[in-house]
Short mmCIF file of C-alpha atoms in Angstrom, two decimals:
data_model
loop_
_atom_site.label_atom_id
_atom_site.label_comp_id
_atom_site.label_asym_id
_atom_site.label_seq_id
_atom_site.Cartn_x
_atom_site.Cartn_y
_atom_site.Cartn_z
CA UNK D 1 -15.65 26.52 -0.13
CA UNK D 2 -12.08 25.28 0.35
CA UNK D 3 -13.30 21.67 0.05
CA UNK D 4 -15.08 22.51 -3.22
CA UNK D 5 -12.31 24.64 -4.78
CA UNK D 6 -9.60 22.15 -3.88
CA UNK D 7 -11.76 19.34 -5.31
CA UNK D 8 -11.49 17.33 -2.07
CA UNK D 9 -14.95 15.90 -2.78
CA UNK D 10 -18.11 16.56 -4.76
CA UNK D 11 -19.88 19.81 -3.88
CA UNK D 12 -22.79 18.04 -2.16
CA UNK D 13 -20.41 15.95 -0.04
CA UNK D 14 -18.40 19.07 0.86
CA UNK D 15 -21.49 20.99 1.95
CA UNK D 16 -23.07 18.09 3.85
CA UNK D 17 -19.94 17.15 5.78
CA UNK D 18 -19.22 20.80 6.64
CA UNK D 19 -22.75 21.16 7.98
CA UNK D 20 -22.40 17.92 9.94
CA UNK D 21 -19.08 18.88 11.57
CA UNK D 22 -19.80 22.61 12.04
CA UNK D 23 -21.23 22.72 15.56
CA UNK D 24 -18.69 20.31 17.06
CA UNK D 25 -15.81 22.07 15.32
CA UNK D 26 -16.82 25.52 16.52
CA UNK D 27 -17.39 24.26 20.08
CA UNK D 28 -13.98 22.57 20.14
CA UNK D 29 -12.33 25.72 18.80
CA UNK D 30 -14.02 27.83 21.49
CA UNK D 31 -12.82 25.49 24.23
CA UNK D 32 -9.30 25.10 22.83
CA UNK D 33 -6.15 26.42 24.49
CA UNK D 34 -4.19 26.31 21.23
CA UNK D 35 -2.58 29.40 19.74
CA UNK D 36 -3.80 30.20 16.19
CA UNK D 37 -0.55 28.96 14.66
CA UNK D 38 -0.87 25.69 16.60
CA UNK D 39 -4.46 25.21 15.46
CA UNK D 40 -3.44 25.90 11.87
CA UNK D 41 -0.59 23.38 12.08
CA UNK D 42 -2.93 20.76 13.55
CA UNK D 43 -5.46 21.21 10.75
CA UNK D 44 -3.32 22.03 7.72
CA UNK D 45 0.18 20.85 8.56
CA UNK D 46 3.56 22.41 9.35
CA UNK D 47 3.46 25.06 6.59
CA UNK D 48 1.44 27.44 8.79
CA UNK D 49 2.71 26.63 12.28
CA UNK D 50 3.93 23.95 14.64
CA UNK D 51 1.98 21.53 16.81
CA UNK D 52 2.82 17.94 17.67
CA UNK D 53 -0.09 16.14 19.27
CA UNK D 54 2.23 13.21 19.95
CA UNK D 55 4.97 15.23 21.65
CA UNK D 56 6.56 13.60 24.68
CA UNK D 57 4.67 13.93 27.95
CA UNK D 58 6.20 13.61 31.39
CA UNK D 59 4.32 10.90 33.26
CA UNK D 60 4.93 10.06 36.90
CA UNK D 61 4.83 6.31 37.44
CA UNK D 62 4.33 4.66 40.84
CA UNK D 63 7.50 4.06 42.86
CA UNK D 64 6.96 0.34 42.43
CA UNK D 65 9.69 -1.23 40.28
CA UNK D 66 8.83 -2.86 36.98
CA UNK D 67 7.76 -6.48 37.53
CA UNK D 68 10.44 -9.03 36.62
CA UNK D 69 10.49 -9.97 32.95
CA UNK D 70 9.32 -13.55 32.51
CA UNK D 71 10.10 -14.86 29.02
CA UNK D 72 7.15 -16.72 27.45
CA UNK D 73 7.31 -20.50 27.36
CA UNK D 74 5.31 -22.89 25.18
CA UNK D 75 2.51 -24.80 26.93
CA UNK D 76 2.88 -28.52 27.43
CA UNK D 77 1.68 -30.66 24.52
CA UNK D 78 -2.01 -31.44 24.82
CA UNK D 79 -2.79 -28.43 27.02
CA UNK D 80 -6.31 -27.00 26.61
CA UNK D 81 -6.80 -24.15 24.15
CA UNK D 82 -9.42 -21.40 23.96
CA UNK D 83 -10.99 -20.55 20.61
CA UNK D 84 -11.65 -16.83 20.34
CA UNK D 85 -13.74 -15.30 17.56
CA UNK D 86 -12.67 -11.82 16.44
CA UNK D 87 -15.01 -9.57 14.44
CA UNK D 88 -14.19 -6.04 13.39
CA UNK D 89 -15.17 -3.27 10.96
CA UNK D 90 -18.52 -4.59 9.77
CA UNK D 91 -19.52 -1.33 8.05
CA UNK D 92 -23.04 -2.31 7.07
CA UNK D 93 -24.49 -0.05 4.36
CA UNK D 94 -28.28 0.05 4.58
CA UNK D 95 -28.32 1.71 1.13
CA UNK D 96 -26.28 -1.02 -0.60
CA UNK D 97 -27.99 -1.90 -3.89
CA UNK D 98 -27.17 -4.92 -6.03
CA UNK D 99 -26.59 -3.84 -9.63
CA UNK D 100 -25.77 -0.21 -8.78
CA UNK D 101 -22.62 1.54 -10.00
CA UNK D 102 -19.37 0.48 -8.35
CA UNK D 103 -17.65 3.67 -9.61
CA UNK D 104 -19.27 6.95 -8.61
CA UNK D 105 -18.49 10.56 -7.66
CA UNK D 106 -19.02 10.03 -3.93
CA UNK D 107 -16.47 8.44 -1.57
CA UNK D 108 -18.83 5.45 -1.12
CA UNK D 109 -20.48 3.62 -4.04
CA UNK D 110 -22.71 0.56 -4.67
CA UNK D 111 -25.66 2.48 -3.26
CA UNK D 112 -29.12 3.46 -4.45
CA UNK D 113 -27.82 6.95 -5.22
CA UNK D 114 -24.68 5.75 -7.05
CA UNK D 115 -26.44 5.43 -10.40
CA UNK D 116 -26.34 2.65 -12.98
CA UNK D 117 -23.19 0.79 -14.02
CA UNK D 118 -21.30 1.46 -17.24
CA UNK D 119 -20.19 -1.05 -19.86
CA UNK D 120 -16.69 -1.04 -18.37
CA UNK D 121 -17.74 -2.16 -14.91
CA UNK D 122 -20.44 -4.62 -13.81
CA UNK D 123 -22.96 -3.59 -11.22
CA UNK D 124 -22.55 -4.18 -7.51
CA UNK D 125 -22.52 -7.87 -6.61
CA UNK D 126 -25.11 -9.68 -4.53
CA UNK D 127 -22.79 -10.42 -1.58
CA UNK D 128 -20.44 -7.43 -1.92
CA UNK D 129 -18.09 -5.76 -4.37
CA UNK D 130 -14.40 -5.04 -4.91
CA UNK D 131 -14.54 -1.25 -4.87
CA UNK D 132 -15.21 1.73 -2.57
CA UNK D 133 -18.23 -0.12 -1.20
CA UNK D 134 -19.46 -1.49 2.11
CA UNK D 135 -21.66 -4.52 2.74
CA UNK D 136 -25.35 -5.38 2.45
CA UNK D 137 -27.01 -6.70 5.59
CA UNK D 138 -27.45 -10.19 4.08
CA UNK D 139 -23.65 -10.65 3.98
CA UNK D 140 -23.30 -9.66 7.63
CA UNK D 141 -26.10 -12.05 8.59
CA UNK D 142 -24.57 -14.84 6.48
CA UNK D 143 -21.25 -14.35 8.28
CA UNK D 144 -22.93 -14.61 11.68
CA UNK D 145 -24.81 -17.74 10.59
CA UNK D 146 -21.52 -19.35 9.55
CA UNK D 147 -19.51 -18.41 12.66
CA UNK D 148 -22.39 -19.70 14.79
CA UNK D 149 -22.07 -23.10 13.10
CA UNK D 150 -18.26 -22.97 13.49
CA UNK D 151 -18.55 -22.59 17.29
CA UNK D 152 -18.62 -23.07 20.17
CA UNK D 153 -16.53 -20.03 21.09
CA UNK D 154 -14.92 -19.46 24.46
CA UNK D 155 -15.43 -15.74 24.01
CA UNK D 156 -15.72 -13.14 21.26
CA UNK D 157 -13.94 -9.83 20.65
CA UNK D 158 -15.88 -7.30 18.57
CA UNK D 159 -14.02 -4.07 17.91
CA UNK D 160 -16.69 -1.89 16.42
CA UNK D 161 -17.15 0.24 13.31
CA UNK D 162 -20.70 -0.82 12.51
CA UNK D 163 -21.93 2.00 10.19
CA UNK D 164 -20.99 2.56 6.56
CA UNK D 165 -18.50 5.10 5.22
CA UNK D 166 -21.13 7.68 4.16
CA UNK D 167 -19.72 9.95 6.85
CA UNK D 168 -21.09 13.13 5.22
CA UNK D 169 -24.75 12.12 5.55
CA UNK D 170 -25.15 10.22 8.82
CA UNK D 171 -27.61 10.99 11.60
CA UNK D 172 -27.73 9.93 15.23
CA UNK D 173 -30.96 8.03 14.61
CA UNK D 174 -29.33 6.03 11.81
CA UNK D 175 -26.23 5.27 13.88
CA UNK D 176 -28.30 4.02 16.81
CA UNK D 177 -30.57 1.97 14.56
CA UNK D 178 -27.57 0.22 12.97
CA UNK D 179 -25.93 -0.34 16.36
CA UNK D 180 -29.12 -1.91 17.69
CA UNK D 181 -29.80 -4.12 14.65
CA UNK D 182 -26.26 -5.54 14.45
CA UNK D 183 -26.03 -6.06 18.22
CA UNK D 184 -29.29 -8.02 18.17
CA UNK D 185 -28.07 -10.13 15.24
CA UNK D 186 -24.85 -10.97 17.12
CA UNK D 187 -26.94 -12.06 20.12
CA UNK D 188 -29.34 -14.02 17.91
CA UNK D 189 -26.73 -16.12 16.12
CA UNK D 190 -24.01 -16.48 18.76
CA UNK D 191 -26.53 -17.22 21.47
CA UNK D 192 -26.81 -16.20 25.14
CA UNK D 193 -24.05 -18.48 26.47
CA UNK D 194 -21.06 -16.87 24.76
CA UNK D 195 -19.61 -13.65 26.16
CA UNK D 196 -18.90 -10.90 23.66
CA UNK D 197 -16.46 -8.12 24.55
CA UNK D 198 -17.41 -5.15 22.35
CA UNK D 199 -15.34 -2.01 21.80
CA UNK D 200 -16.24 1.42 20.45
CA UNK D 201 -15.05 2.06 16.90
CA UNK D 202 -14.24 5.49 15.49
CA UNK D 203 -17.24 5.25 13.11
CA UNK D 204 -19.86 4.65 15.81
CA UNK D 205 -20.41 8.35 16.41
CA UNK D 206 -21.58 11.09 14.09
CA UNK D 207 -19.79 13.18 13.08
CA UNK D 208 -17.25 10.40 12.56
CA UNK D 209 -14.38 10.42 15.10
CA UNK D 210 -16.34 12.82 17.30
CA UNK D 211 -16.13 11.71 20.95
CA UNK D 212 -16.42 14.80 23.16
CA UNK D 213 -14.65 14.36 26.51
CA UNK D 214 -16.79 13.90 29.65
CA UNK D 215 -16.80 17.61 30.56
CA UNK D 216 -18.96 18.29 27.49
CA UNK D 217 -22.53 17.92 28.72
CA UNK D 218 -26.01 18.03 27.21
CA UNK D 219 -26.91 17.50 23.58
CA UNK D 220 -23.34 17.95 22.33
CA UNK D 221 -22.03 15.09 24.48
CA UNK D 222 -21.70 11.43 23.47
CA UNK D 223 -24.31 10.32 25.99
CA UNK D 224 -26.81 9.50 23.22
CA UNK D 225 -24.38 6.85 21.94
CA UNK D 226 -22.97 5.42 25.16
CA UNK D 227 -26.38 4.96 26.78
CA UNK D 228 -27.64 2.88 23.85
CA UNK D 229 -24.44 0.83 23.82
CA UNK D 230 -24.83 0.11 27.52
CA UNK D 231 -28.42 -1.05 26.95
CA UNK D 232 -27.57 -3.28 23.98
CA UNK D 233 -24.46 -4.81 25.55
CA UNK D 234 -25.80 -5.28 29.08
CA UNK D 235 -26.09 -9.07 28.60
CA UNK D 236 -22.34 -9.36 28.00
CA UNK D 237 -20.73 -6.84 30.33
CA UNK D 238 -20.73 -6.52 34.14
CA UNK D 239 -22.25 -3.46 35.78
CA UNK D 240 -18.84 -1.86 36.36
CA UNK D 241 -17.95 -2.07 32.66
CA UNK D 242 -21.33 -0.65 31.66
CA UNK D 243 -20.72 2.29 33.99
CA UNK D 244 -17.29 3.08 32.57
CA UNK D 245 -18.64 2.66 29.05
CA UNK D 246 -21.00 5.57 29.65
CA UNK D 247 -17.98 7.79 30.32
CA UNK D 248 -15.76 6.42 27.58
CA UNK D 249 -13.45 8.89 25.91
CA UNK D 250 -11.95 7.89 22.58
CA UNK D 251 -8.45 9.27 22.18
CA UNK D 252 -5.83 8.73 19.50
CA UNK D 253 -2.79 8.70 21.75
CA UNK D 254 -1.87 6.70 24.83
CA UNK D 255 0.92 5.90 27.22
CA UNK D 256 3.06 3.44 25.28
CA UNK D 257 5.00 2.79 28.50
CA UNK D 258 2.16 0.44 29.59
CA UNK D 259 3.02 -1.93 26.81
CA UNK D 260 6.65 -2.02 28.10
CA UNK D 261 6.17 -1.91 31.90
CA UNK D 262 3.73 -4.82 31.98
CA UNK D 263 5.19 -6.92 29.19
CA UNK D 264 5.03 -10.07 31.34
CA UNK D 265 1.38 -9.42 32.26
CA UNK D 266 -0.21 -8.38 28.96
CA UNK D 267 -0.30 -11.54 26.85
CA UNK D 268 -2.24 -10.31 23.83
CA UNK D 269 -3.20 -7.09 22.06
CA UNK D 270 -6.06 -7.27 19.57
CA UNK D 271 -7.03 -4.56 17.11
CA UNK D 272 -9.04 -3.84 13.98
CA UNK D 273 -9.56 -0.53 12.11
CA UNK D 274 -7.11 -0.79 9.19
CA UNK D 275 -9.35 -3.30 7.31
CA UNK D 276 -6.29 -5.30 6.24
CA UNK D 277 -4.50 -8.24 7.88
CA UNK D 278 -1.43 -6.89 9.71
CA UNK D 279 0.58 -6.82 12.91
CA UNK D 280 2.83 -4.31 14.66
CA UNK D 281 5.76 -4.82 17.01
CA UNK D 282 6.65 -3.26 20.35
CA UNK D 283 10.25 -3.23 21.58
CA UNK D 284 11.93 -2.62 24.93
CA UNK D 285 12.45 0.97 26.05
CA UNK D 286 16.15 0.64 26.73
CA UNK D 287 17.51 -0.67 23.42
CA UNK D 288 14.46 -0.74 21.12
CA UNK D 289 15.73 -4.10 19.83
CA UNK D 290 14.19 -6.72 22.14
CA UNK D 291 10.62 -7.58 21.01
CA UNK D 292 8.23 -7.39 23.97
CA UNK D 293 4.78 -7.48 22.38
CA UNK D 294 2.70 -7.86 19.24
CA UNK D 295 -0.36 -5.89 18.18
CA UNK D 296 -2.52 -8.29 16.15
CA UNK D 297 -4.53 -6.32 13.57
CA UNK D 298 -7.38 -8.43 12.22
CA UNK D 299 -8.99 -7.95 8.79
CA UNK D 300 -12.36 -6.31 8.31
CA UNK D 301 -15.73 -7.85 7.61
CA UNK D 302 -16.36 -5.11 5.02
CA UNK D 303 -14.93 -5.05 1.51
CA UNK D 304 -13.88 -1.39 1.76
CA UNK D 305 -11.63 -0.91 -0.27
CA UNK D 306 -11.21 -3.72 -2.90
CA UNK D 307 -11.11 -6.51 -0.32
CA UNK D 308 -12.79 -9.83 0.38
CA UNK D 309 -14.88 -9.90 3.57
CA UNK D 310 -13.05 -11.63 6.42
CA UNK D 311 -12.82 -12.54 10.09
CA UNK D 312 -10.25 -14.01 12.48
CA UNK D 313 -10.09 -16.92 14.96
CA UNK D 314 -7.43 -16.91 17.68
CA UNK D 315 -6.16 -19.96 19.56
CA UNK D 316 -5.10 -19.00 23.10
CA UNK D 317 -3.45 -21.07 25.82
CA UNK D 318 -6.51 -22.36 27.64
CA UNK D 319 -8.24 -22.12 30.97
CA UNK D 320 -6.21 -24.26 33.39
CA UNK D 321 -3.91 -23.65 36.41
CA UNK D 322 -0.66 -22.10 35.28
CA UNK D 323 -1.92 -21.13 31.82
CA UNK D 324 0.18 -18.49 30.09
CA UNK D 325 -2.85 -17.16 28.16
CA UNK D 326 -0.58 -16.41 25.21
CA UNK D 327 -1.73 -16.45 21.59
CA UNK D 328 -0.65 -19.78 20.12
CA UNK D 329 -1.96 -19.41 16.57
CA UNK D 330 -4.72 -17.87 14.48
CA UNK D 331 -6.78 -18.51 11.35
CA UNK D 332 -8.07 -15.92 8.89
CA UNK D 333 -11.26 -16.75 6.98
CA UNK D 334 -12.60 -14.95 3.91
CA UNK D 335 -15.59 -14.88 1.61
CA UNK D 336 -14.23 -15.08 -1.95
CA UNK D 337 -16.51 -12.60 -3.70
CA UNK D 338 -15.60 -13.79 -7.19
CA UNK D 339 -16.99 -17.20 -6.32
CA UNK D 340 -19.79 -16.03 -4.02
CA UNK D 341 -21.20 -13.61 -6.59
CA UNK D 342 -21.06 -16.24 -9.34
CA UNK D 343 -18.42 -14.68 -11.57
CA UNK D 344 -15.79 -16.82 -13.28
CA UNK D 345 -12.23 -15.62 -12.58
CA UNK D 346 -11.43 -12.57 -14.69
CA UNK D 347 -14.82 -12.52 -16.43
CA UNK D 348 -17.79 -10.20 -16.10
CA UNK D 349 -20.45 -12.54 -17.38
CA UNK D 350 -23.97 -12.92 -16.06
CA UNK D 351 -23.73 -13.38 -12.32
CA UNK D 352 -25.34 -16.34 -10.56
CA UNK D 353 -24.79 -15.68 -6.85
CA UNK D 354 -24.32 -18.67 -4.58
CA UNK D 355 -27.33 -18.99 -2.25
CA UNK D 356 -25.14 -20.14 0.65
CA UNK D 357 -21.55 -19.03 -0.01
CA UNK D 358 -18.57 -20.63 1.74
CA UNK D 359 -16.40 -18.71 4.19
CA UNK D 360 -13.10 -20.50 3.62
CA UNK D 361 -9.80 -20.62 5.47
CA UNK D 362 -7.34 -18.25 3.79
CA UNK D 363 -4.40 -19.22 5.97
CA UNK D 364 -3.16 -20.32 9.39
CA UNK D 365 -0.38 -18.10 10.74
CA UNK D 366 1.98 -20.84 11.96
CA UNK D 367 1.74 -22.71 8.65
CA UNK D 368 1.86 -19.75 6.29
CA UNK D 369 4.90 -18.20 7.96
CA UNK D 370 6.58 -21.40 9.18
CA UNK D 371 6.48 -20.31 12.82
CA UNK D 372 6.15 -23.06 15.45
CA UNK D 373 4.68 -20.59 17.93
CA UNK D 374 3.70 -16.92 17.83
CA UNK D 375 6.04 -15.31 20.35
CA UNK D 376 7.11 -11.68 19.80
CA UNK D 377 10.59 -12.94 18.92
CA UNK D 378 9.11 -15.09 16.14
CA UNK D 379 7.28 -12.14 14.59
CA UNK D 380 10.43 -10.05 14.82
CA UNK D 381 12.35 -12.81 13.03
CA UNK D 382 9.65 -12.89 10.33
CA UNK D 383 10.14 -9.17 9.67
CA UNK D 384 13.88 -9.74 9.32
CA UNK D 385 13.10 -12.55 6.88
CA UNK D 386 11.00 -10.15 4.79
CA UNK D 387 14.17 -8.16 4.14
CA UNK D 388 16.06 -11.12 2.70
CA UNK D 389 13.33 -13.31 1.19
CA UNK D 390 11.01 -11.33 -1.09
CA UNK D 391 8.91 -14.43 -1.80
CA UNK D 392 7.83 -14.58 1.85
CA UNK D 393 7.16 -10.84 1.91
CA UNK D 394 4.98 -10.95 -1.20
CA UNK D 395 3.04 -13.81 0.37
CA UNK D 396 2.42 -11.58 3.40
CA UNK D 397 1.33 -8.76 1.06
CA UNK D 398 -1.19 -11.10 -0.59
CA UNK D 399 -2.57 -12.36 2.73
CA UNK D 400 -2.60 -8.84 4.12
CA UNK D 401 -5.19 -7.96 1.47
CA UNK D 402 -7.28 -11.05 2.19
CA UNK D 403 -6.38 -12.78 -1.05
CA UNK D 404 -7.30 -9.91 -3.38
CA UNK D 405 -4.39 -7.73 -4.52
CA UNK D 406 -3.68 -6.35 -7.99
CA UNK D 407 0.09 -5.81 -7.92
CA UNK D 408 3.13 -6.69 -5.81
CA UNK D 409 4.64 -4.38 -3.20
CA UNK D 410 8.14 -3.31 -4.19
CA UNK D 411 10.77 -0.68 -3.39
CA UNK D 412 9.39 2.16 -1.26
CA UNK D 413 6.11 0.32 -0.70
CA UNK D 414 7.99 -2.61 0.82
CA UNK D 415 10.36 -0.45 2.87
CA UNK D 416 7.51 1.62 4.30
CA UNK D 417 5.39 -1.39 5.12
CA UNK D 418 8.25 -3.06 7.00
CA UNK D 419 8.76 0.21 8.86
CA UNK D 420 5.06 0.17 9.77
CA UNK D 421 5.28 -3.40 11.08
CA UNK D 422 8.14 -2.42 13.37
CA UNK D 423 6.46 0.76 14.63
CA UNK D 424 3.92 0.03 17.35
CA UNK D 425 4.94 3.37 18.85
CA UNK D 426 3.63 6.36 16.91
CA UNK D 427 6.87 8.34 17.17
CA UNK D 428 8.57 5.48 15.30
CA UNK D 429 5.78 5.36 12.72
CA UNK D 430 6.60 8.96 11.81
CA UNK D 431 9.90 7.69 10.43
CA UNK D 432 8.00 5.72 7.78
CA UNK D 433 6.66 8.97 6.31
CA UNK D 434 10.19 10.23 5.89
CA UNK D 435 10.84 7.36 3.49
CA UNK D 436 8.18 8.69 1.14
CA UNK D 437 6.09 11.70 2.23
CA UNK D 438 3.70 11.13 -0.68
CA UNK D 439 2.89 7.55 0.24
CA UNK D 440 -0.89 7.54 0.68
CA UNK D 441 -1.83 3.98 1.51
CA UNK D 442 -0.19 3.94 4.95
CA UNK D 443 -1.95 7.16 5.89
CA UNK D 444 -5.23 5.96 4.43
CA UNK D 445 -5.57 3.03 6.79
CA UNK D 446 -5.75 5.41 9.75
CA UNK D 447 -8.61 7.50 8.33
#
């Protein structure tokens, strides 16, 4: 009733998502050690209590001193490189319907149930649409066909989020069917010789974000999901990984000290989830000024929201004695939907979709940002350059949205985004909200 009266969503969406989350919510509340005011603060914010899920924890580290810091060094010219394919946030919508309405009452449109388009907006495109829409299966398959031809790949990272954003109406059977179909397509097109390292996305489960910890047993556990993942991914992962996968526990907070303590061991951090093309910095614990690591956040395959489909290719110091294994460069590729769907720029004429659209290079990091190599210090210097050279920042803003952005990022938008880029640690990210508590786009990318 609160969802309906506060107009958080349409009545049907409110009722369906409440029904979907009910059992897990009640079980979690029964098991919780929170006081009522803490639970209220967690759900509704600080107006009704206080609870900080990211409050500092005391963690006892081994009595082994931190390994010596070894500054990164560029590899010798001509050294071998590894080409790494990175796929994330596919979000296949089995109900995607070409010609359906791209504006609708539900949080996800371009579907059979979205209705017919109006004169103001064309219908959903053949390959995808700039709106609150996910992708048809043909676009996912076309992507896999193209990356297969662009190989060979030394290995592949695949960071999950297979299902669509219809989170109010998903079933376990649907989630498993989509997991199985996409996993088989990845195997089909990339072939048996390449190793894929898959990760669990927050959308894999239903209800979304629901990953009960291992002590929850029986039908309310996540065993239904992890067992199927282990079966589908058995060709890529060793037995030990398959065993730990079955007991995976998805949590939103971690020990940021591990990024600092092992800065000379961890050579790359690879993420998806936000759908846009970003990065975040980690700094030393002592002064918070020396850059020690970079979180590379690759763009999504899906169009959700108002984006071109995309994927990433990393170039890593190769497999040879003494290799640093550091990220040397990366390329971001996109499918330009305006061209792929057969629309002229800025026109809504009769569409003539391309039968075999081109996934083109949007940019190479070293060239776009004039960085000879991608060390943490170089990314830190780029952020500083954003503050003084707005032209470079606006270029980043354009590339961040995979070549499809309607307006520049100025004033508070720019300040908050730069804060985000510097805030690999969550407690620092909170400072961005203080700049503008009403800023929705930064919060939206974490939903």
